[in-house]
GROMACS .gro file of C-alpha atoms in nm:
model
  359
    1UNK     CA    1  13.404  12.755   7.967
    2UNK     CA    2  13.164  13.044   8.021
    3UNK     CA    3  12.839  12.986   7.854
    4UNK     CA    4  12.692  13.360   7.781
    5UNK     CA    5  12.306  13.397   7.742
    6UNK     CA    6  12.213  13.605   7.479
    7UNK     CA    7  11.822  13.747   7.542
    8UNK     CA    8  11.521  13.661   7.390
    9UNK     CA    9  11.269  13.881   7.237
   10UNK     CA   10  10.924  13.769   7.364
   11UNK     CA   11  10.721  13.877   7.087
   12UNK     CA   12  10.971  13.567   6.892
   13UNK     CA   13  10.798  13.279   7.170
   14UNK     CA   14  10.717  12.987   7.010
   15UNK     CA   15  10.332  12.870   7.010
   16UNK     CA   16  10.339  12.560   7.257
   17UNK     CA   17  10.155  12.233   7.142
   18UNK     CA   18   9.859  12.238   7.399
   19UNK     CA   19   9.771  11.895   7.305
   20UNK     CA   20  10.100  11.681   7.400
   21UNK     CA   21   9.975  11.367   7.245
   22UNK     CA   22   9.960  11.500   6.902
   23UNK     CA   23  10.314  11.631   6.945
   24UNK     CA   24  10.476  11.376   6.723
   25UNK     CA   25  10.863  11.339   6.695
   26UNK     CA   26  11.125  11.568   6.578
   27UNK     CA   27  10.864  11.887   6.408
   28UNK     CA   28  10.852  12.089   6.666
   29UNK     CA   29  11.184  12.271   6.830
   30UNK     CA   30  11.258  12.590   7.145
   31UNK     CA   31  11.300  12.929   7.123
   32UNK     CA   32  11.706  12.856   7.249
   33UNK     CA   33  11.969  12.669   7.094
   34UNK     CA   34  12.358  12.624   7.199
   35UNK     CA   35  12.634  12.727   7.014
   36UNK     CA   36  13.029  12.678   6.997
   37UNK     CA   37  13.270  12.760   6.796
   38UNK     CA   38  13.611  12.577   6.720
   39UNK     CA   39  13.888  12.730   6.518
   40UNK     CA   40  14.242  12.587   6.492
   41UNK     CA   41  14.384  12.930   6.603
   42UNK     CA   42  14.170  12.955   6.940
   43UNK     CA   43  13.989  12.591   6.976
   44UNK     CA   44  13.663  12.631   7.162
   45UNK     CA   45  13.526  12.961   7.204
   46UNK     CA   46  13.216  13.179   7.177
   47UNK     CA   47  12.983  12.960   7.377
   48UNK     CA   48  12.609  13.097   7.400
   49UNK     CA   49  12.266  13.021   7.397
   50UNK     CA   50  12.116  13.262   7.161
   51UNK     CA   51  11.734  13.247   6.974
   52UNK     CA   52  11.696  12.967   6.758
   53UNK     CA   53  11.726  13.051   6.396
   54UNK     CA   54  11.915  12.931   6.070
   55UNK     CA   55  12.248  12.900   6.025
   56UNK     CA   56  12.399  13.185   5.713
   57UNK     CA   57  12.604  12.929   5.532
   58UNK     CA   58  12.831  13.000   5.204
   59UNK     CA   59  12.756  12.740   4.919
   60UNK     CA   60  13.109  12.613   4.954
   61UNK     CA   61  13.096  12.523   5.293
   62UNK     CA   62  13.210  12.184   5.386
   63UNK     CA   63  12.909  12.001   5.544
   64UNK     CA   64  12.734  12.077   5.228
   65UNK     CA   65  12.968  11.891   4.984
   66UNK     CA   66  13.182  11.649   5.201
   67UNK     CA   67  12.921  11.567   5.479
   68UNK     CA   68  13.156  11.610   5.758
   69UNK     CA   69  12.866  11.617   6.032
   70UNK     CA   70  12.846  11.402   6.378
   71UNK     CA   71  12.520  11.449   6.629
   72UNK     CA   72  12.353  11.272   6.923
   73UNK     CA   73  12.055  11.214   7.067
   74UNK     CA   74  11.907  11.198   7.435
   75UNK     CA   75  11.599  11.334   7.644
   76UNK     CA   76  11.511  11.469   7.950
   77UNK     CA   77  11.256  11.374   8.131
   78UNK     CA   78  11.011  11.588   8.389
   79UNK     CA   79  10.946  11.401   8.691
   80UNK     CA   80  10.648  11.410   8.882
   81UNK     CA   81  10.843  11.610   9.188
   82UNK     CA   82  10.928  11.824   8.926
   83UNK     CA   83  11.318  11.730   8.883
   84UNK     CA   84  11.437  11.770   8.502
   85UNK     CA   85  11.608  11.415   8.474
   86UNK     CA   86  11.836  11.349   8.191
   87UNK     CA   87  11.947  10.972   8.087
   88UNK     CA   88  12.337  10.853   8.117
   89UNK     CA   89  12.437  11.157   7.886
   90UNK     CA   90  12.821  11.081   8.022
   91UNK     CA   91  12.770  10.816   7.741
   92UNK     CA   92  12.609  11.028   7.497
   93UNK     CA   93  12.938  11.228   7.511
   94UNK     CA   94  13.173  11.012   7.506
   95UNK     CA   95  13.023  10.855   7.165
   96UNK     CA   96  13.025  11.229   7.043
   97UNK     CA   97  13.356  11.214   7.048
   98UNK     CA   98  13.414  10.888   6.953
   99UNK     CA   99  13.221  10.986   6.655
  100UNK     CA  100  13.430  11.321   6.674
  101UNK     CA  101  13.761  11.120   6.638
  102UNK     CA  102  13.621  10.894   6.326
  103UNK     CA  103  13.543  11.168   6.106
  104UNK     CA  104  13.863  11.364   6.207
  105UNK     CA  105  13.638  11.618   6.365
  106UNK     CA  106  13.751  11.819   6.747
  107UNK     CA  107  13.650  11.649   7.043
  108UNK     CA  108  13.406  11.852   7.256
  109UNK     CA  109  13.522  11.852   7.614
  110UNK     CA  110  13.257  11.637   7.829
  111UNK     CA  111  13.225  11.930   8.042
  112UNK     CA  112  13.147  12.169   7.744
  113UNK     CA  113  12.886  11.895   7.635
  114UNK     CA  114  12.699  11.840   7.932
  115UNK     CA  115  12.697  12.170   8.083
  116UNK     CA  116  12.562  12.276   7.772
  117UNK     CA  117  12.307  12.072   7.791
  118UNK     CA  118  12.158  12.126   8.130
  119UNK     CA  119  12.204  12.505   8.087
  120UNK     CA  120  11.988  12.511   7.773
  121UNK     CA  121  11.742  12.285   7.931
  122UNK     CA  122  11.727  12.442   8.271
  123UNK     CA  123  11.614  12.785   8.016
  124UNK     CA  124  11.365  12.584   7.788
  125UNK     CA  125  11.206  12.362   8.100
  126UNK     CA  126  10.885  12.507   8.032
  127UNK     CA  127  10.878  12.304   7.664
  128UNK     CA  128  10.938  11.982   7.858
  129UNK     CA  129  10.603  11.766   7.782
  130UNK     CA  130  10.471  11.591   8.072
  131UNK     CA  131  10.230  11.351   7.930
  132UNK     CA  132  10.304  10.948   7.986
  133UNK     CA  133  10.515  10.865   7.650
  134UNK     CA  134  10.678  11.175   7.567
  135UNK     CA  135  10.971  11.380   7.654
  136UNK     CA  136  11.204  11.678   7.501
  137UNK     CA  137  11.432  11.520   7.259
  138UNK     CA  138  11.809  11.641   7.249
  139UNK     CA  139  12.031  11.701   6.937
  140UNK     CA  140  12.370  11.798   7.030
  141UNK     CA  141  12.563  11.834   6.645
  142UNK     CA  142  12.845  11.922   6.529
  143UNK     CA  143  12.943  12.027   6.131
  144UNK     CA  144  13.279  12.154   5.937
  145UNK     CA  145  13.123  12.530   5.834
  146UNK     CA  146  13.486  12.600   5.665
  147UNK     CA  147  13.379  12.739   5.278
  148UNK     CA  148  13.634  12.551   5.082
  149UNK     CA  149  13.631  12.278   4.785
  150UNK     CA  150  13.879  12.065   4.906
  151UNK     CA  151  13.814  11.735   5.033
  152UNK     CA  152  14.022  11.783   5.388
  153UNK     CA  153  13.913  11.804   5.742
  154UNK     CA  154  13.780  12.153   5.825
  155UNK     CA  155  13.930  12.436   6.006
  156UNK     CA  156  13.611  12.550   6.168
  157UNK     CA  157  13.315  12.417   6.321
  158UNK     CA  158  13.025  12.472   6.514
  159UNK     CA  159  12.852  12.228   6.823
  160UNK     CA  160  12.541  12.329   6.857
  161UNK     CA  161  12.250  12.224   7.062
  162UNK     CA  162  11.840  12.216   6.996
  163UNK     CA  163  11.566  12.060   7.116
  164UNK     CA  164  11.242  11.957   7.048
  165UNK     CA  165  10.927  11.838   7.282
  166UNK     CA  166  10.779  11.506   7.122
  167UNK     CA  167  10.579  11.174   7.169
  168UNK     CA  168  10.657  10.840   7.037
  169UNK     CA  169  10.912  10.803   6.744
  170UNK     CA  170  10.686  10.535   6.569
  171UNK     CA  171  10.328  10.638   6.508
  172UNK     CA  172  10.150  10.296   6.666
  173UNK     CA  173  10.339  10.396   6.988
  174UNK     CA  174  10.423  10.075   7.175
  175UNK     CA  175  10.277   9.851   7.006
  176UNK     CA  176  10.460   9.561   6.762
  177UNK     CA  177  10.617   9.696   6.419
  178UNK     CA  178  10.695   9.539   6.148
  179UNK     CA  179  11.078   9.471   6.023
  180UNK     CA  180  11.265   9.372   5.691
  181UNK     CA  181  11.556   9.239   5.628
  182UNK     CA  182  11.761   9.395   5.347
  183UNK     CA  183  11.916   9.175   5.095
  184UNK     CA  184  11.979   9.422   4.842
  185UNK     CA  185  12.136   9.704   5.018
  186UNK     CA  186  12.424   9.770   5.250
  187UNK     CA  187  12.438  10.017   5.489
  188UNK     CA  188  12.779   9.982   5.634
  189UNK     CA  189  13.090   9.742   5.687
  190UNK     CA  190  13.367   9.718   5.944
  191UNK     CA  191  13.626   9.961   5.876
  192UNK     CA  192  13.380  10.202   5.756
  193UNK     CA  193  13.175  10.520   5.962
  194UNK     CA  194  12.896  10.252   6.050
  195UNK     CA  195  13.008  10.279   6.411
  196UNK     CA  196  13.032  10.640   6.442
  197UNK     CA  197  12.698  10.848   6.457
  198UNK     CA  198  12.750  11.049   6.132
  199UNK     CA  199  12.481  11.170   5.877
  200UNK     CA  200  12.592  10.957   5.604
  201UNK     CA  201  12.499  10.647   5.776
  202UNK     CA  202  12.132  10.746   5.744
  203UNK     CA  203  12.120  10.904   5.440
  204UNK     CA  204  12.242  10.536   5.259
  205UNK     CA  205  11.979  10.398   5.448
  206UNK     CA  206  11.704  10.574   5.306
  207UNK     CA  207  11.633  10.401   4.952
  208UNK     CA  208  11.612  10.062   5.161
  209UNK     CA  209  11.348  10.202   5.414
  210UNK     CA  210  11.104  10.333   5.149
  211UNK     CA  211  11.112  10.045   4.975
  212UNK     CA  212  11.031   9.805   5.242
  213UNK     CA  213  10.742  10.114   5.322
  214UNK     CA  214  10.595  10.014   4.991
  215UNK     CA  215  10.604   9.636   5.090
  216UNK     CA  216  10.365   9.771   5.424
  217UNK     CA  217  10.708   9.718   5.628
  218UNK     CA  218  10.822   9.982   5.939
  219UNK     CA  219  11.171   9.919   5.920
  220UNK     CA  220  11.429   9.804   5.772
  221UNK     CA  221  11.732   9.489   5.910
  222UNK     CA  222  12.069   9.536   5.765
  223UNK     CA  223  12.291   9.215   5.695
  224UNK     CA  224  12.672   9.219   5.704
  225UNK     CA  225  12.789   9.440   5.403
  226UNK     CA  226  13.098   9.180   5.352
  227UNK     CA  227  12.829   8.803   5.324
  228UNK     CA  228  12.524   8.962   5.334
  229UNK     CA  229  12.467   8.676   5.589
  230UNK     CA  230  12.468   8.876   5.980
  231UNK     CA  231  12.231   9.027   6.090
  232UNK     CA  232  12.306   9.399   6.231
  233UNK     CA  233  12.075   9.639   6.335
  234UNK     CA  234  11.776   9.844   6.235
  235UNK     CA  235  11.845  10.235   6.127
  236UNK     CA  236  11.746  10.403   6.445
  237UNK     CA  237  11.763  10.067   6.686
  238UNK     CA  238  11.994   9.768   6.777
  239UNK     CA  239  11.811   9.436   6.744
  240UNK     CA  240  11.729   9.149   7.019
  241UNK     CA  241  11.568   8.824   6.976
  242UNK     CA  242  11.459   8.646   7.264
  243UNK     CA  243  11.476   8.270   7.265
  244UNK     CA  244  11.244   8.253   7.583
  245UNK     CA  245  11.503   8.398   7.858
  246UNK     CA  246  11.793   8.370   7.706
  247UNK     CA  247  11.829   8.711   7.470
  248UNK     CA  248  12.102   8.721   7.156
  249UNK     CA  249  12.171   9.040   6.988
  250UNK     CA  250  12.474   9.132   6.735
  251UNK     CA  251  12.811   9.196   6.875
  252UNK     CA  252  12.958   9.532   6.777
  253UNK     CA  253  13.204   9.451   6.519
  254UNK     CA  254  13.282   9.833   6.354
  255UNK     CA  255  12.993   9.880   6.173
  256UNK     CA  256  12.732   9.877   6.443
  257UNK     CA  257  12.662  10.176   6.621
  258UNK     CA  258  12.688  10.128   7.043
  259UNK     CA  259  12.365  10.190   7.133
  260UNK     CA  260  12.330  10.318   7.492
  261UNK     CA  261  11.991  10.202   7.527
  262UNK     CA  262  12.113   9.857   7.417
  263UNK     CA  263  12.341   9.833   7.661
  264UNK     CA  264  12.136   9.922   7.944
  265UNK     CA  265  11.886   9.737   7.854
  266UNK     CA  266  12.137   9.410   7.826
  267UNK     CA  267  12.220   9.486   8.186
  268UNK     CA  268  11.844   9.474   8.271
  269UNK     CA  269  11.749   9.182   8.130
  270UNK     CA  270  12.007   9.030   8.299
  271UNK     CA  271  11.899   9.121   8.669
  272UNK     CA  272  11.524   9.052   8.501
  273UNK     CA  273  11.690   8.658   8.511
  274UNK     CA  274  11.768   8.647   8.148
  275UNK     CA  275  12.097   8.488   8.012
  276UNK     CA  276  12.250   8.757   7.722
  277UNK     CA  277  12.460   8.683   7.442
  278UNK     CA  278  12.630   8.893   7.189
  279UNK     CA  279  12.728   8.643   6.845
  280UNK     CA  280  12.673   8.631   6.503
  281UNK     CA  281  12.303   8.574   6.396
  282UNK     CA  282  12.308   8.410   6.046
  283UNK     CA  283  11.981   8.508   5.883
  284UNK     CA  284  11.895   8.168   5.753
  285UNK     CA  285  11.929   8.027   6.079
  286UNK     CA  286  11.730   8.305   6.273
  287UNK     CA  287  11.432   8.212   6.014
  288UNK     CA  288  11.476   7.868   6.078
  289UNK     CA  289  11.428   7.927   6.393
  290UNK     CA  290  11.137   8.182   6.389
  291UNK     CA  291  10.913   7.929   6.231
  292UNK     CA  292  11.019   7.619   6.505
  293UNK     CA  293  10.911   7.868   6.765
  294UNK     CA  294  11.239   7.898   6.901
  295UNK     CA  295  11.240   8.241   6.894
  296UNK     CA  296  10.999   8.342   7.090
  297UNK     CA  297  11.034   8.747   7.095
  298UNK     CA  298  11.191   9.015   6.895
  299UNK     CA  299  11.274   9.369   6.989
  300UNK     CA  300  11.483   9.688   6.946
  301UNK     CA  301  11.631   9.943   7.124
  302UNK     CA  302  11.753  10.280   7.079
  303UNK     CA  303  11.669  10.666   7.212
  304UNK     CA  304  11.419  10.807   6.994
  305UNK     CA  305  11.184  10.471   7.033
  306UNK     CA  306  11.360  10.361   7.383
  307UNK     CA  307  11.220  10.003   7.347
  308UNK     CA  308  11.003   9.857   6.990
  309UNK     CA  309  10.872   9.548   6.998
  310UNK     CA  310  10.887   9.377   6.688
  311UNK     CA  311  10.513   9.118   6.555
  312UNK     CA  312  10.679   9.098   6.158
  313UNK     CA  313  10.988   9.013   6.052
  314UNK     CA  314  11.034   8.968   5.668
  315UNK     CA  315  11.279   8.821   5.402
  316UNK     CA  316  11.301   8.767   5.047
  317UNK     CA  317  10.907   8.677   5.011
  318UNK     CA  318  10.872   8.518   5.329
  319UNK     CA  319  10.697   8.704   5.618
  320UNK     CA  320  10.715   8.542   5.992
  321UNK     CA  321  10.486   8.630   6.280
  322UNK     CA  322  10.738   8.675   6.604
  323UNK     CA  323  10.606   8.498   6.876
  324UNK     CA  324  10.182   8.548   6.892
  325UNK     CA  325  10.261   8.851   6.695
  326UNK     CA  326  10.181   9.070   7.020
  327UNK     CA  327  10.429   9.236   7.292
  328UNK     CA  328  10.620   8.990   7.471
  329UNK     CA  329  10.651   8.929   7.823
  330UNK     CA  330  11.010   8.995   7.826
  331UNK     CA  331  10.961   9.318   7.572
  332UNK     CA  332  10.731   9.483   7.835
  333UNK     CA  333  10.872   9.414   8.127
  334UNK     CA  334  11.232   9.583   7.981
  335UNK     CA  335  11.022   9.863   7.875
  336UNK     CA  336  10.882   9.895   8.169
  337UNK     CA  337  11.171   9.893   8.355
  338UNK     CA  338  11.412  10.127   8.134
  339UNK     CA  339  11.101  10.411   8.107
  340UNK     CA  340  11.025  10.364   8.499
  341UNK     CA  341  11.412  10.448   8.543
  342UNK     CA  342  11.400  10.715   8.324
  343UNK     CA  343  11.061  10.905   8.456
  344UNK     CA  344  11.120  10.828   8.821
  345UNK     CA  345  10.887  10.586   8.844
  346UNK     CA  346  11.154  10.356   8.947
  347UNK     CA  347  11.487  10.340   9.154
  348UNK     CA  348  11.806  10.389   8.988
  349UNK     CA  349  12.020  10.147   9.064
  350UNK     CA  350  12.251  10.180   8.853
  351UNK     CA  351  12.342  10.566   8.873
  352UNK     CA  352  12.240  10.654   8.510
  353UNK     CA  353  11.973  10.946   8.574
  354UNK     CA  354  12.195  11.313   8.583
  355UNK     CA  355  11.942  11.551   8.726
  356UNK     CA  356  11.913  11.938   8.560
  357UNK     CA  357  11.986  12.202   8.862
  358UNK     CA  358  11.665  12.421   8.788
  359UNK     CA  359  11.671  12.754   8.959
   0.00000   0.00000   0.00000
């Protein structure tokens, strides 16, 4: 599909952040965005990058009342040879549409979705940071903008496209966060949208996460919604826990989301000698554990915060230290690995960088 560029008005340029380690995450966005169209009477059409600016949206429109959203999230990454890299987004789109499919939403053709994407950042490559730690974060979205009170799928959407230059998702950076498990709250079950990347998701999430905030927690653990037993996986990260090289983390069951960090960083531990396993984790037992010294690290995984180790892990009114509380050997050297894959630092083995043809 023809993408058509519509021009930009320079006196409408965005103030850079001259200081790229106060960036943050997710406050500052480009001058372009991409947007598509998708009608039952044409499907697809209308593809351009035009100025970034709000969406005109009638108070009956569908989004608003029935949440029928999806998005993503990747980065790109400039290289020191100056190559615009971009991290297995193949994946990204194919859970877009997976995503797509659960909420009865059009599938984006892959080609749409990643051409897309590298035209929009081959025009905004000037907003990609280049400071150790930070990157320009991608939100491909998609929304039902049909203005009707009827709870049915919609007849018209828009995929659209920002992004926005930042640092570290968490605050400390890389350094060890603390995590509690929920006992109270449910975020998902199997059968539900808890595998599909969908608004919702987050938004029942929310009540949980400022509550443990109060209790000086970072984050919040989610337990099965049907025993309230499992453990499942953080909001924005899929969990690990090391028992010295041997690394367990939940199995996808329909209410996890597949995280494409988790997976390549599964595949990494493995060739870093580590055993993996993906089973249940009953919460009583993990504990148990925790305090023998069995488990000796504990870490998540996901794109905003790539890899997290974890020094706290909390439940009911008992709080553990993981490990000596600090970044473990295994957490570092997987973080060290995925980022030096990702920033060119190291080879890619494995095929997962897609480089941005800038002219």
């Amino acid at each position: 599909m023809q993408i058509e560029v519509l021009p930009l008005a320079p006196e409408k340029m965005k103030q850079k952040v001259a200081d790229e380690t106060q960036l943050g995450f997710g406050k500052l966005f480009t001058d372009r965005m991409l947007l598509v169209e998708w009608t039952t009477d044409k499907g697809w059409h209308n593809a351009r990058i035009k100025p970034y600016e709000p969406f005109v949206l009638d108070p009956a429109t569908t989004v608003l009342h029935y949440a029928q959203e999806i998005f993503e999230g990747l980065k790109a990454y400039k290289w020191e040879d100056g190559r615009i890299a971009l991290f297995r987004p193949e994946m990204n789109a194919r859970r877009f549409n997976q995503s797509a499919n659960r909420m009865c939403m059009p599938e984006v053709p892959e080609e749409l979705f990643l051409d897309g994407i590298d035209k929009l950042v081959e025009l905004e490559k000037d907003w990609i940071p280049a400071t150790p730690g930070t990157a320009l974060y991608i939100r491909p979205a998609m929304i039902a903008v049909d203005p009707y009170l009827g709870v049915k799928p919609g007849d018209h959407y828009y995929f659209f496209v920002i992004l926005s230059p930042v640092g570290a998702y968490y605050a400390a950076g890389f350094n060890p966060v603390s995590i509690l498990v929920e006992d109270t709250y449910v975020r998902s079950v199997a059968g539900g949208t808890g595998d599909a990347k969908t608004g919702g998701n987050y938004a029942s999430s929310l009540k949980a996460g400022l509550e443990a905030k109060k209790k000086g927690y970072d984050q919040v653990l989610w337990l099965d919604g049907k025993e309230r037993r499992y453990i499942e996986e953080v909001g924005a990260m899929n969990m690990f826990f090391a028992y010295g090289n041997h690394i367990v983390t939940a199995p996808l069951t329909g209410s996890i989301l597949s995280g494409i960090t988790s997976e390549s960083v599964l595949r990494l531990a493995i060739e870093l000698g580590c055993t993996v396993e993906e089973r249940l984790i009953d919460v009583d037992e993990l504990f148990a554990d925790l305090r023998s010294g069995k488990v000796t690290e504990a870490f998540g995984s996901g794109t905003a915060a790539v890899v997290t180790p974890v020094g706290t892990l909390g439940y009911k009114d008992e709080a553990l230290q993981v490990g000596d509380g600090g970044v473990g050997t295994i957490t570092q050297k997987l973080y060290d690995a995925l980022t030096g894959i990702q920033t060119g630092k190291q080879d890619d083995r494995y095929g997962w960088i897609r480089f941005v043809d800038v002219v």
